[in-house]
XYZ file of C-alpha atoms in Angstrom:
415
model
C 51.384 5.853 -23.821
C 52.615 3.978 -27.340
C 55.593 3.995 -28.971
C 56.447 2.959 -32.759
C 59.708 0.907 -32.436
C 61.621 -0.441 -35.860
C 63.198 -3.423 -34.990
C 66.624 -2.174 -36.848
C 68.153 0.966 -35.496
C 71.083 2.119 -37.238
C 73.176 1.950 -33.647
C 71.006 -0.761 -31.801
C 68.811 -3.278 -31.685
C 65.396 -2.563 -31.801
C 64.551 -5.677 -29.430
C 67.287 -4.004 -26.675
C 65.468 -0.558 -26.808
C 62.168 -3.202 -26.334
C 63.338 -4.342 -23.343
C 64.589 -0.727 -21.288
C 61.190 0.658 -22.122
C 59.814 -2.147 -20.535
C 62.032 -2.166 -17.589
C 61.032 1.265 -17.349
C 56.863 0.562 -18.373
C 55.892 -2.577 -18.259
C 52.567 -1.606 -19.195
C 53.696 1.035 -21.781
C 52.247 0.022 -25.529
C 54.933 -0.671 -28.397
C 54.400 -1.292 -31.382
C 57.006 -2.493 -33.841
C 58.019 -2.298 -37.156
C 59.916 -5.015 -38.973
C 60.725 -5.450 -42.848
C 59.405 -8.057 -44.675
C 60.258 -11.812 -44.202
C 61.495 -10.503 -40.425
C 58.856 -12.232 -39.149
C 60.753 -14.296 -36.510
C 62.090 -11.132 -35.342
C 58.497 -9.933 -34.752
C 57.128 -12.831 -32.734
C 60.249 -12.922 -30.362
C 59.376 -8.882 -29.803
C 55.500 -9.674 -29.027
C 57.353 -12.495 -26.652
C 59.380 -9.681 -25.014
C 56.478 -7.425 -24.539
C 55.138 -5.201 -27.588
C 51.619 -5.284 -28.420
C 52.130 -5.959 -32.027
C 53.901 -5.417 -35.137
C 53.520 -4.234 -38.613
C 55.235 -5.093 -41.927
C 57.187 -2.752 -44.136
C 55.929 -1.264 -46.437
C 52.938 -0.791 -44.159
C 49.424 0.207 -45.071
C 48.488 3.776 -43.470
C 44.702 2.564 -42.650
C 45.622 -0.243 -41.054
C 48.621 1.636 -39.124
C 46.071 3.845 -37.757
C 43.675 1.217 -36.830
C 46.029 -0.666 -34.809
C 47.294 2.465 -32.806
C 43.509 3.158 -31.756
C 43.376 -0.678 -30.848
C 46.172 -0.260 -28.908
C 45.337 3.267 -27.159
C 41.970 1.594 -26.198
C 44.376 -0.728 -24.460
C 46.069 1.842 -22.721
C 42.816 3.215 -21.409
C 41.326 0.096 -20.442
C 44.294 -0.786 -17.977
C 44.099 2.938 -17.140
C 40.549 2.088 -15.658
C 41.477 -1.260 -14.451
C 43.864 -0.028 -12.282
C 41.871 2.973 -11.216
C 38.575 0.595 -10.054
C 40.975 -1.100 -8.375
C 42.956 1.502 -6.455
C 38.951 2.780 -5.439
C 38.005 -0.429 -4.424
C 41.381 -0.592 -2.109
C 40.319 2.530 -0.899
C 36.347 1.278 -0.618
C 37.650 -1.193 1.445
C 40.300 0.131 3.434
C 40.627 -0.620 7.369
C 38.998 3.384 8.028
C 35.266 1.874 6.851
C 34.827 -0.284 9.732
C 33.597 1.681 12.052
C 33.878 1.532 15.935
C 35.458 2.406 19.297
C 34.353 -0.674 21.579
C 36.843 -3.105 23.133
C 34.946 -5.967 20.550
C 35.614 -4.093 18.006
C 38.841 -3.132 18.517
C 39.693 -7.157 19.011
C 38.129 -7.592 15.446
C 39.993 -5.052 13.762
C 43.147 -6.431 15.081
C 42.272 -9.986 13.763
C 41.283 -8.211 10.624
C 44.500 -6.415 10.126
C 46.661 -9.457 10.791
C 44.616 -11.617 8.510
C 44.355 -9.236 5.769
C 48.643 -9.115 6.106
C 49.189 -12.875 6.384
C 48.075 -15.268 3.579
C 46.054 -17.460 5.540
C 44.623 -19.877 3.254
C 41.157 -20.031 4.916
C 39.110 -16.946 6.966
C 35.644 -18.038 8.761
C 34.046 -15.237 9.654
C 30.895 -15.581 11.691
C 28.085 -13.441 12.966
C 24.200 -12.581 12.808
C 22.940 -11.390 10.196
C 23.528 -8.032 9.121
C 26.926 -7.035 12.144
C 29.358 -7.048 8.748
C 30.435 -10.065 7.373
C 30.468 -9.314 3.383
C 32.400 -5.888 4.437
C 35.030 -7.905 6.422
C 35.588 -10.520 3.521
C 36.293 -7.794 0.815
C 38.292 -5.685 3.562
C 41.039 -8.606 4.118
C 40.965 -9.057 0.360
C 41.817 -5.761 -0.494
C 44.280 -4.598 2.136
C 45.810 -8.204 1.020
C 48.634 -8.716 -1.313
C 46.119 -10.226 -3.397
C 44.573 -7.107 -3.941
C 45.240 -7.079 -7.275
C 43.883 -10.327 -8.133
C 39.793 -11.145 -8.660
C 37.829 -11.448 -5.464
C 34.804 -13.562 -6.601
C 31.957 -14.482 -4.161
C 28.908 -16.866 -4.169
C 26.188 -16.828 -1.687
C 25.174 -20.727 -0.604
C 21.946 -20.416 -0.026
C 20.983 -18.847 -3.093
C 21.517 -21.486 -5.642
C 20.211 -25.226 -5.890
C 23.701 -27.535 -5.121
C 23.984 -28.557 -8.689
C 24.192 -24.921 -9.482
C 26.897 -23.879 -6.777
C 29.164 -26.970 -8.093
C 28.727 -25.221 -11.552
C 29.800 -22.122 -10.808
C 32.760 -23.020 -8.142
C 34.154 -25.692 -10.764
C 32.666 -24.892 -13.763
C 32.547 -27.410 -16.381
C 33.632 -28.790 -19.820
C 31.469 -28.803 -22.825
C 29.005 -31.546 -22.893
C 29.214 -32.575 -19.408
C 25.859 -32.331 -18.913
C 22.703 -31.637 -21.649
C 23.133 -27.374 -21.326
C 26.885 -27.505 -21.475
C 27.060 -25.861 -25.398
C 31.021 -24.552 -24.049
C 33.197 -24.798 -21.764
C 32.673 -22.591 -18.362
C 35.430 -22.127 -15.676
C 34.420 -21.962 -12.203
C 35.159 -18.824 -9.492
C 38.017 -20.956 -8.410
C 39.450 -20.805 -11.608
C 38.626 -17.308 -12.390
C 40.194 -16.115 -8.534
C 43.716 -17.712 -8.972
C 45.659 -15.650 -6.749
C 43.025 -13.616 -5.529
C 39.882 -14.802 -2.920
C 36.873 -16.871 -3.015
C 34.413 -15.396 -1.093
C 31.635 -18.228 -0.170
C 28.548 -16.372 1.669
C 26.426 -18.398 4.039
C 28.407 -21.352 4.093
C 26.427 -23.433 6.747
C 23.880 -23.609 3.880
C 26.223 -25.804 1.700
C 25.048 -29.201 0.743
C 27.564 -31.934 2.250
C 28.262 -33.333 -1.329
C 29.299 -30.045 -2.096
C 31.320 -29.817 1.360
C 33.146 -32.338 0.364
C 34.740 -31.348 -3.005
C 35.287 -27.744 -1.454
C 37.774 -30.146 1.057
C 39.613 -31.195 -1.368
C 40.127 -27.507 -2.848
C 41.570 -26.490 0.565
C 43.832 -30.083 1.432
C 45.075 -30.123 -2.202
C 44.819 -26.943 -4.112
C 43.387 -28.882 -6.929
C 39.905 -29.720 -8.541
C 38.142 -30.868 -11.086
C 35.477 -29.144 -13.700
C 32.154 -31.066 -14.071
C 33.108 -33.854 -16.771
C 36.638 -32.999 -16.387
C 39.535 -35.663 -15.782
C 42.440 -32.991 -15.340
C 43.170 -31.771 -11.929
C 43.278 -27.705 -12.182
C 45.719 -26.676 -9.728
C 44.275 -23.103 -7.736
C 45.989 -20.681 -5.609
C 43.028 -18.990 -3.984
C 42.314 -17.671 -0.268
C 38.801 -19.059 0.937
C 36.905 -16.425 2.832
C 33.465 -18.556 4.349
C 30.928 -16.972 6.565
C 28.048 -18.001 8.308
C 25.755 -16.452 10.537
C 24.884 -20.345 12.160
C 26.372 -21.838 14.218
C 28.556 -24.289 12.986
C 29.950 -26.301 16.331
C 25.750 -27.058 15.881
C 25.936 -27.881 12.637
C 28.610 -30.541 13.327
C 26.372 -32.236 15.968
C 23.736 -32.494 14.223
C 25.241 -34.001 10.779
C 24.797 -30.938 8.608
C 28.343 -30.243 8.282
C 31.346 -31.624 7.715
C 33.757 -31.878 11.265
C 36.727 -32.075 8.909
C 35.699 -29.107 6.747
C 34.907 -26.884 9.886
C 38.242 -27.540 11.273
C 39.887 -26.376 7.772
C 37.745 -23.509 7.653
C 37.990 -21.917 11.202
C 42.083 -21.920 11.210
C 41.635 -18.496 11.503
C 37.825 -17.209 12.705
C 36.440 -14.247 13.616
C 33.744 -13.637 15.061
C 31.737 -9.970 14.752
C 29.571 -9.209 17.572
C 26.225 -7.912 17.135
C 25.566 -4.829 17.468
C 23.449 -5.040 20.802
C 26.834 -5.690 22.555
C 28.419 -2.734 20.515
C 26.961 0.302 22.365
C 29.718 2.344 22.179
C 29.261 2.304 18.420
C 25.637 2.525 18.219
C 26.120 6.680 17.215
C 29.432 6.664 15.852
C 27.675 4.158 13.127
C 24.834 6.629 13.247
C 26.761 9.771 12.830
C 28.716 8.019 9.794
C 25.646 6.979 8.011
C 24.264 10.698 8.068
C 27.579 11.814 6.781
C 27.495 9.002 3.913
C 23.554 9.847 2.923
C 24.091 13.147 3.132
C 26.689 13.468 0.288
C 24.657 11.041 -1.558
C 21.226 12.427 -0.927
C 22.453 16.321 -1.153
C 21.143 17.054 2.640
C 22.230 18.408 5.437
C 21.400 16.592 8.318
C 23.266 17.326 11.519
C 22.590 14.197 13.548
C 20.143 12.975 16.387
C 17.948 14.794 18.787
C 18.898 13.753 22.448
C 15.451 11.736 22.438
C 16.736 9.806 19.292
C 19.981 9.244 20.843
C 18.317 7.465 23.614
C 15.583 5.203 21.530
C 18.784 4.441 19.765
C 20.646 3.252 22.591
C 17.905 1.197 23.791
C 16.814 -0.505 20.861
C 18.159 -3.867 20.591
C 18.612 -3.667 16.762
C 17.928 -7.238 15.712
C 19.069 -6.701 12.064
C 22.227 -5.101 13.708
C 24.390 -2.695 11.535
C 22.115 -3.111 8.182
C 19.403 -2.305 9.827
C 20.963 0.843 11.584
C 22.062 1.844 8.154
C 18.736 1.355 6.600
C 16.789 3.260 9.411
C 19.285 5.996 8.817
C 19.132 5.719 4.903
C 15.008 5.317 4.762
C 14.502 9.004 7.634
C 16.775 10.763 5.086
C 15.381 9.967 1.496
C 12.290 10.567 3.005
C 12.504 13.679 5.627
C 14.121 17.230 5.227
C 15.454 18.362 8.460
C 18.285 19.266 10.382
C 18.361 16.230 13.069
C 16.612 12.839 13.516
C 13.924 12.969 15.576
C 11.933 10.332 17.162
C 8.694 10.695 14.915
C 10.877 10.023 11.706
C 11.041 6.310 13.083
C 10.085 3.315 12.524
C 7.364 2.561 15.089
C 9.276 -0.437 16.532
C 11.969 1.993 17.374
C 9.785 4.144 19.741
C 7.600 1.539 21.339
C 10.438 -0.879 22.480
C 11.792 0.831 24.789
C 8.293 1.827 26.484
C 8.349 -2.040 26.706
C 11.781 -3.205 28.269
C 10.740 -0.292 30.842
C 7.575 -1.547 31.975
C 8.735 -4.976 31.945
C 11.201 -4.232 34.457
C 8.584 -1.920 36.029
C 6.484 -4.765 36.967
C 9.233 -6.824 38.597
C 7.697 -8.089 42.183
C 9.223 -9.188 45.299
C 8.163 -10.961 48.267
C 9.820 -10.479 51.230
C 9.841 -13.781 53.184
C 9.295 -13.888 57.102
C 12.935 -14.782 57.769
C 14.009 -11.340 55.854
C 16.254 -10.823 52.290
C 19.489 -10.591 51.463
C 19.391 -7.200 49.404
C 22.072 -8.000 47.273
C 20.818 -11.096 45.978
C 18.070 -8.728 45.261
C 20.782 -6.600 43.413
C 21.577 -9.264 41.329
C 18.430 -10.851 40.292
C 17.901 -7.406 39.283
C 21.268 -6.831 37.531
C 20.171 -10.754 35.815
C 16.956 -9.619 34.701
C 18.147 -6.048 32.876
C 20.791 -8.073 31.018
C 18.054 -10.831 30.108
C 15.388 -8.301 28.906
C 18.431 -5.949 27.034
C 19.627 -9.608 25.444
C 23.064 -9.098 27.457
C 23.226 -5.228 26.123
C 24.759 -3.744 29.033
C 24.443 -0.100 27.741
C 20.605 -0.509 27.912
C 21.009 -2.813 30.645
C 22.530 0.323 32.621
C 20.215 2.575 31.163
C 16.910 1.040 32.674
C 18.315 0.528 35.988
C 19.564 3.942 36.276
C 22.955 3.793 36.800
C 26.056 4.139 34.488
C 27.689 1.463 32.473
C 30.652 1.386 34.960
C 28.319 1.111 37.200
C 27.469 -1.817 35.909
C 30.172 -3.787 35.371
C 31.477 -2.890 38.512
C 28.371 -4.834 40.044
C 28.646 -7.740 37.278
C 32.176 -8.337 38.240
C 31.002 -8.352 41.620
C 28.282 -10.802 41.348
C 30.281 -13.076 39.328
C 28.020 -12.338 36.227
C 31.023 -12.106 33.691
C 32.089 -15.746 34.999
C 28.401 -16.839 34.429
C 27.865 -14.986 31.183
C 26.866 -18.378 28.996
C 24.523 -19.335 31.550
């Protein structure tokens, strides 16, 4: 981990033996040792690499106090570069989780964003299906990997606040500016900028974060000198932003930086295929943290499961699954460890389709436009969940599809 290094070696140069230890190590700790009135000798060594240098005849105390400076240094970067190799692994391509055809298109997107270096990523999506997850996933399977990924949520600071904290500022710039504060842009050179909630952004601030992503430069608050930033933008939103544009609350140019690359994450209504896998990996996650030993879902849970339409999506999954096993000791998930809008939904999509009526006109019907307005009506109660859809008509997902392609209903899906 450290060496002591005298600059003159009887055979060599101390300053040659400097340089294959750090072709070798770059990180390796060297310390030299240089007689006295050497001292340009000594500064072109910490130039080449070493960590310091001491003068002949040297003081033992202050020897010894330098090495343990130095081996602190060695163990610092030790656990530097292990956080980071965990974090890799945290947020490798394995911990998104799912087996449907959506999410098999988003982890393809993910993988070939995460091995580009697009400049800007817009990820978009309800609440809750992912987004924060995604954004440190293409970091960190990035080459910028080993560079800061800093992040900001929008909506939780006043705009004055946000422009602090993206730009930072110079001392004095404004009345609580005692020093001078660099901004996440500065801070993530070479690495990502992850802004949370971007539709929430003030259009003053919109602006300036333009000129970040045209020019690659900015200024602090006060400042007159253009800071030039190498940084990969990572927005999300869960609004939507085509909206936003309409309606003046964001900028058209910004939104057409931004969504050079977008991806969208599906909520998790339209994910039933991943509904228990999800499930299955939460129980597996909670029960190494929690010490239990749950084995999964009763059949009955499976199917509340399936039918629920999970309006806080994958969080709220997670947190149904995290809440049953802090609380319960058991060996499956049963329906009375759930939340009670968990069990009576699905009594109510039932009886709503239940009470579906029909005249029959004099002339006769057309039982297949029967069929359909049937078909129409699942997939409007289920919220277009065609899983549950299937489910409360009684017949299997292929089933259904089969009859949605057709009835035209995948041509007709926005309307």
């Amino acid at each position: 981990d450290l060496t002591l290094l005298d600059i003159h070696l009887p055979d060599i140069s101390g300053l040659e033996v400097l340089k294959e230890i750090k072709e070798i190590d770059r990180d390796s700790i060297v310390i030299m040792i240089t007689a006295y009135g050497d001292i340009e000798t000594a500064v072109k060594s910490i130039k080449m690499g070493a960590y310091d240098f001491v003068e002949k005849p040297f003081n033992m105390d202050k020897l010894n106090l330098l090495i343990r400076k130095s081996l602190e240094t060695v163990s610092l970067r030790k656990e530097i570069t292990h956080l980071k190799s965990r974090l890799t692994t945290q947020y490798g391509f394995d911990n998104i989780i799912g087996e449907s055809e959506e999410m098999k298109r988003v982890f393809d997107m993910i993988q070939k964003v995460a091995r580009s270096d697009a400049s800007t990523v817009l990820i978009q999506g309800e609440s809750g299906t992912g987004k924060d997850l995604v954004a440190r996933v293409i970091h960190y399977q990035s080459k910028r990997a080993q560079k800061p990924f800093m992040e900001i949520n929008c909506t939780a600071l006043p705009e004055n606040l946000i422009e602090s904290e993206l730009f930072g500022y110079e001392k004095g710039a404004f009345t609580d500016a005692k020093v001078t504060k660099k901004g996440l842009f500065e801070l993530a050179d070479g690495g990502s900028v992850f802004l949370d909630e971007i539709g929430d952004m003030r259009l003053n601030t919109q602006a300036k974060l333009l000129k970040v992503l045209e020019n690659k430069t900015f200024k602090r608050i006060g400042g007159v000198k253009d800071i030039v930033v190498d940084v990969r933008i990572i927005a999300a939103t869960n609004k939507n932003l085509d909206d936003e544009v309409k309606n003046g609350n964001f900028r058209e140019d910004l939104f057409f930086r931004l969504k050079i690359v977008p991806i969208h994450l599906p909520p998790l209504r339209d994910r039933g295929e991943d509904i228990l896998l999800l499930a299955r990996y939460f129980i597996s996650l909670y029960n190494k943290e929690f010490r239990k030993n749950f084995r999964g879902l009763t059949r009955e849970t499976e199917r509340l499961f399936l039918e629920y339409h999970w309006p806080g999506n994958v969080r709220e999954l997670k947190n149904v699954i995290e809440r049953v096993m802090i609380l319960e000791n058991d060996e499956y998930i049963k329906p009375e460890h759930l939340p009670i809008e968990l069990i009576s939904r699905e009594s109510t999509l039932r009886s709503n389709i239940e009470r579906l009526e029909f005249d029959i006109p004099p002339g006769g019907i057309d039982i297949e436009d029967v069929e359909k307005n049937l078909i129409i009506k699942a997939l409007e109660k289920t919220r277009g969940n065609q899983t549950r859809a299937a489910r409360l008509l009684n017949i299997s997902r292929d089933a259904l599809r089969y009859r949605m392609q057709k009835f035209g209903l995948f041509e007709n899906r926005d309307n």
